PDB file of C-alpha atoms in Angstrom:
ATOM      1  CA  MET W 457     206.557   2.293 260.332  1.00 60.00           C
ATOM      2  CA  THR W 458     205.000   1.893 263.874  1.00 64.00           C
ATOM      3  CA  LEU W 459     201.257   2.839 264.221  1.00 66.00           C
ATOM      4  CA  LEU W 460     200.706   5.635 266.785  1.00 62.00           C
ATOM      5  CA  GLN W 461     197.929   4.066 268.629  1.00 68.00           C
ATOM      6  CA  ALA W 462     196.657   0.621 269.282  1.00 70.00           C
ATOM      7  CA  ILE W 463     193.851  -0.120 267.000  1.00 70.00           C
ATOM      8  CA  GLY W 464     191.270  -2.843 266.686  1.00 70.00           C
ATOM      9  CA  THR W 465     190.593  -2.927 262.765  1.00 73.00           C
ATOM     10  CA  THR W 466     191.848  -3.842 259.672  1.00 75.00           C
ATOM     11  CA  LEU W 467     191.404  -0.278 257.806  1.00 76.00           C
ATOM     12  CA  PRO W 468     194.676   1.330 259.393  1.00 75.00           C
ATOM     13  CA  THR W 469     196.649  -1.654 259.054  1.00 76.00           C
ATOM     14  CA  VAL W 470     196.013  -1.910 255.679  1.00 77.00           C
ATOM     15  CA  GLN W 471     196.411   2.112 255.023  1.00 80.00           C
ATOM     16  CA  ALA W 472     200.032   2.269 257.104  1.00 80.00           C
ATOM     17  CA  PRO W 473     201.868   0.053 254.711  1.00 80.00           C
ATOM     18  CA  ARG W 474     200.460   1.850 251.745  1.00 81.00           C
ATOM     19  CA  ARG W 475     201.529   5.006 252.938  1.00 84.00           C
ATOM     20  CA  GLY W 476     205.303   3.633 253.826  1.00 84.00           C
ATOM     21  CA  ALA W 477     205.476   2.382 250.281  1.00 84.00           C
ATOM     22  CA  GLU W 478     204.245   5.712 248.698  1.00 87.00           C
ATOM     23  CA  LYS W 479     206.789   7.759 251.004  1.00 89.00           C
ATOM     24  CA  ALA W 480     209.764   5.453 250.181  1.00 88.00           C
ATOM     25  CA  TRP W 481     208.944   5.285 246.559  1.00 90.00           C
ATOM     26  CA  ARG W 482     211.595   6.615 244.036  1.00 92.00           C
ATOM     27  CA  ASP W 483     211.042   6.333 240.308  1.00 93.00           C
ATOM     28  CA  GLY W 484     213.653   4.109 238.308  1.00 93.00           C
ATOM     29  CA  TYR W 485     213.967   1.386 241.291  1.00 90.00           C
ATOM     30  CA  ALA W 486     213.002  -2.037 240.927  1.00 87.00           C
ATOM     31  CA  TYR W 487     210.685  -3.186 243.773  1.00 81.00           C
ATOM     32  CA  THR W 488     208.976  -6.418 244.868  1.00 79.00           C
ATOM     33  CA  LYS W 489     206.357  -7.743 247.358  1.00 75.00           C
ATOM     34  CA  ALA W 490     207.076  -7.401 251.101  1.00 72.00           C
ATOM     35  CA  GLY W 491     205.485  -8.761 253.958  1.00 74.00           C
ATOM     36  CA  ILE W 492     204.247  -7.054 257.273  1.00 74.00           C
ATOM     37  CA  MET W 493     204.940  -8.033 260.780  1.00 77.00           C
ATOM     38  CA  LEU W 494     202.670  -7.453 263.636  1.00 76.00           C
ATOM     39  CA  ASP W 495     203.597  -7.887 267.109  1.00 78.00           C
ATOM     40  CA  GLY W 496     202.313  -6.510 270.392  1.00 78.00           C
ATOM     41  CA  LEU W 497     198.750  -7.990 269.630  1.00 79.00           C
ATOM     42  CA  LEU W 498     196.399  -7.775 272.542  1.00 80.00           C
ATOM     43  CA  PRO W 499     192.683  -8.538 272.859  1.00 81.00           C
ATOM     44  CA  GLU W 500     190.349  -5.426 272.179  1.00 75.00           C
ATOM     45  CA  ASP W 501     189.361  -5.213 275.823  1.00 78.00           C
ATOM     46  CA  GLU W 502     192.930  -5.007 276.869  1.00 81.00           C
ATOM     47  CA  ARG W 503     194.485  -2.537 274.552  1.00 77.00           C
ATOM     48  CA  PRO W 504     195.587   0.829 276.158  1.00 77.00           C
ATOM     49  CA  ARG W 505     193.032   3.793 275.404  1.00 75.00           C
ATOM     50  CA  THR W 506     194.110   7.171 274.373  1.00 74.00           C
ATOM     51  CA  LEU W 507     192.223  10.587 275.357  1.00 74.00           C
ATOM     52  CA  PHE W 508     191.411  11.765 272.027  1.00 72.00           C
ATOM     53  CA  GLU W 509     190.577   8.225 270.446  1.00 70.00           C
ATOM     54  CA  GLU W 510     187.124   8.059 268.339  1.00 70.00           C
ATOM     55  CA  ASP W 511     184.175   5.814 268.895  1.00 68.00           C
ATOM     56  CA  THR W 512     185.216   2.344 267.606  1.00 71.00           C
ATOM     57  CA  ALA W 513     181.690   1.174 267.611  1.00 77.00           C
ATOM     58  CA  LYS W 514     180.768   1.878 264.007  1.00 80.00           C
ATOM     59  CA  ARG W 515     184.300   0.764 262.970  1.00 78.00           C
ATOM     60  CA  ASN W 516     183.758  -2.561 264.760  1.00 80.00           C
ATOM     61  CA  ARG W 517     180.430  -3.195 263.072  1.00 87.00           C
ATOM     62  CA  LEU W 518     181.992  -2.730 259.823  1.00 85.00           C
ATOM     63  CA  MET W 519     184.994  -5.027 260.401  1.00 84.00           C
ATOM     64  CA  GLY W 520     182.236  -7.690 261.803  1.00 88.00           C
ATOM     65  CA  ALA W 521     180.240  -7.403 258.453  1.00 90.00           C
ATOM     66  CA  LEU W 522     183.386  -7.767 256.545  1.00 89.00           C
ATOM     67  CA  ASP W 523     184.647 -10.771 258.486  1.00 89.00           C
ATOM     68  CA  ALA W 524     180.852 -12.274 258.337  1.00 93.00           C
ATOM     69  CA  ILE W 525     180.925 -11.841 254.531  1.00 93.00           C
ATOM     70  CA  ASN W 526     184.303 -13.400 254.275  1.00 89.00           C
ATOM     71  CA  GLY W 527     183.590 -16.036 256.463  1.00 91.00           C
ATOM     72  CA  LYS W 528     180.421 -17.282 254.650  1.00 93.00           C
ATOM     73  CA  PHE W 529     181.530 -16.711 251.161  1.00 92.00           C
ATOM     74  CA  GLY W 530     185.086 -16.895 251.076  1.00 87.00           C
ATOM     75  CA  THR W 531     188.405 -15.017 251.611  1.00 82.00           C
ATOM     76  CA  TRP W 532     188.786 -11.768 249.626  1.00 79.00           C
ATOM     77  CA  THR W 533     185.324 -11.958 248.821  1.00 86.00           C
ATOM     78  CA  ALA W 534     184.979  -8.488 250.389  1.00 86.00           C
ATOM     79  CA  VAL W 535     188.335  -6.142 250.601  1.00 83.00           C
ATOM     80  CA  THR W 536     189.049  -2.661 250.876  1.00 80.00           C
ATOM     81  CA  ALA W 537     189.728  -0.932 247.778  1.00 78.00           C
ATOM     82  CA  SER W 538     193.237   0.031 248.528  1.00 72.00           C
ATOM     83  CA  GLN W 539     193.868  -3.992 248.619  1.00 74.00           C
ATOM     84  CA  GLY W 540     192.739  -4.122 245.001  1.00 71.00           C
ATOM     85  CA  PHE W 541     190.340  -6.241 243.203  1.00 70.00           C
ATOM     86  CA  LYS W 542     192.384  -8.400 240.915  1.00 73.00           C
ATOM     87  CA  ARG W 543     194.608 -11.267 242.337  1.00 68.00           C
ATOM     88  CA  GLU W 544     197.203 -11.547 239.500  1.00 71.00           C
ATOM     89  CA  TRP W 545     199.850 -13.019 242.133  1.00 69.00           C
ATOM     90  CA  LYS W 546     199.792 -16.075 244.242  1.00 70.00           C
ATOM     91  CA  MET W 547     201.923 -16.371 247.224  1.00 70.00           C
ATOM     92  CA  ARG W 548     205.002 -18.665 246.743  1.00 73.00           C
ATOM     93  CA  SER W 549     205.067 -21.031 249.661  1.00 75.00           C
ATOM     94  CA  GLU W 550     207.279 -24.064 248.650  1.00 77.00           C
ATOM     95  CA  MET W 551     209.668 -23.485 251.367  1.00 78.00           C
ATOM     96  CA  ARG W 552     207.067 -22.834 254.100  1.00 79.00           C
ATOM     97  CA  SER W 553     207.534 -24.879 257.359  1.00 81.00           C
ATOM     98  CA  PRO W 554     204.624 -27.410 258.075  1.00 82.00           C
ATOM     99  CA  ALA W 555     202.021 -25.982 260.541  1.00 83.00           C
ATOM    100  CA  TRP W 556     201.396 -29.108 262.654  1.00 79.00           C
ATOM    101  CA  THR W 557     200.462 -27.390 265.889  1.00 82.00           C
ATOM    102  CA  THR W 558     198.196 -24.755 264.241  1.00 83.00           C
ATOM    103  CA  ASP W 559     196.491 -26.855 261.201  1.00 85.00           C
ATOM    104  CA  ILE W 560     194.645 -30.018 262.247  1.00 86.00           C
ATOM    105  CA  ALA W 561     194.634 -31.007 258.788  1.00 85.00           C
ATOM    106  CA  GLN W 562     198.888 -31.307 258.684  1.00 83.00           C
ATOM    107  CA  VAL W 563     198.850 -33.283 261.796  1.00 85.00           C
ATOM    108  CA  LEU W 564     200.461 -36.822 261.029  1.00 82.00           C
ATOM    109  CA  THR W 565     198.114 -39.719 261.220  1.00 83.00           C
ATOM    110  CA  VAL W 566     200.201 -43.061 262.089  1.00 86.00           C
ATOM    111  CA  PHE W 567     198.471 -46.324 262.029  1.00 87.00           C
ATOM    112  CA  ALA W 568     199.990 -49.089 264.072  1.00 88.00           C
ATOM    113  CA  ARG W 569     199.123 -53.051 263.222  1.00 83.00           C
TER     114      ARG W 569
END
């Protein structure tokens, strides 16, 4: 599913996969979790504008407040209702590649004598 216009907040990004899953849902089939790929990301001031786009100031303040709460009290402290409140599953990451270039805690330390 492709979003029709460039957005600068989490809310439509959370809503779009849910709508896609509801549209694809068929009773009687087994389903599993899936990931979402985001590409073509741009800074807010570089994204293309549309003629009928709504004022984003109110939405930006909301996202700033959510980010501030989660930054102060920890990830998943404040989420949208569609994301759910229970975290009964944990991401499996046993096979994840090291992140030496993006996580300073994973940079190898070598001592020479």
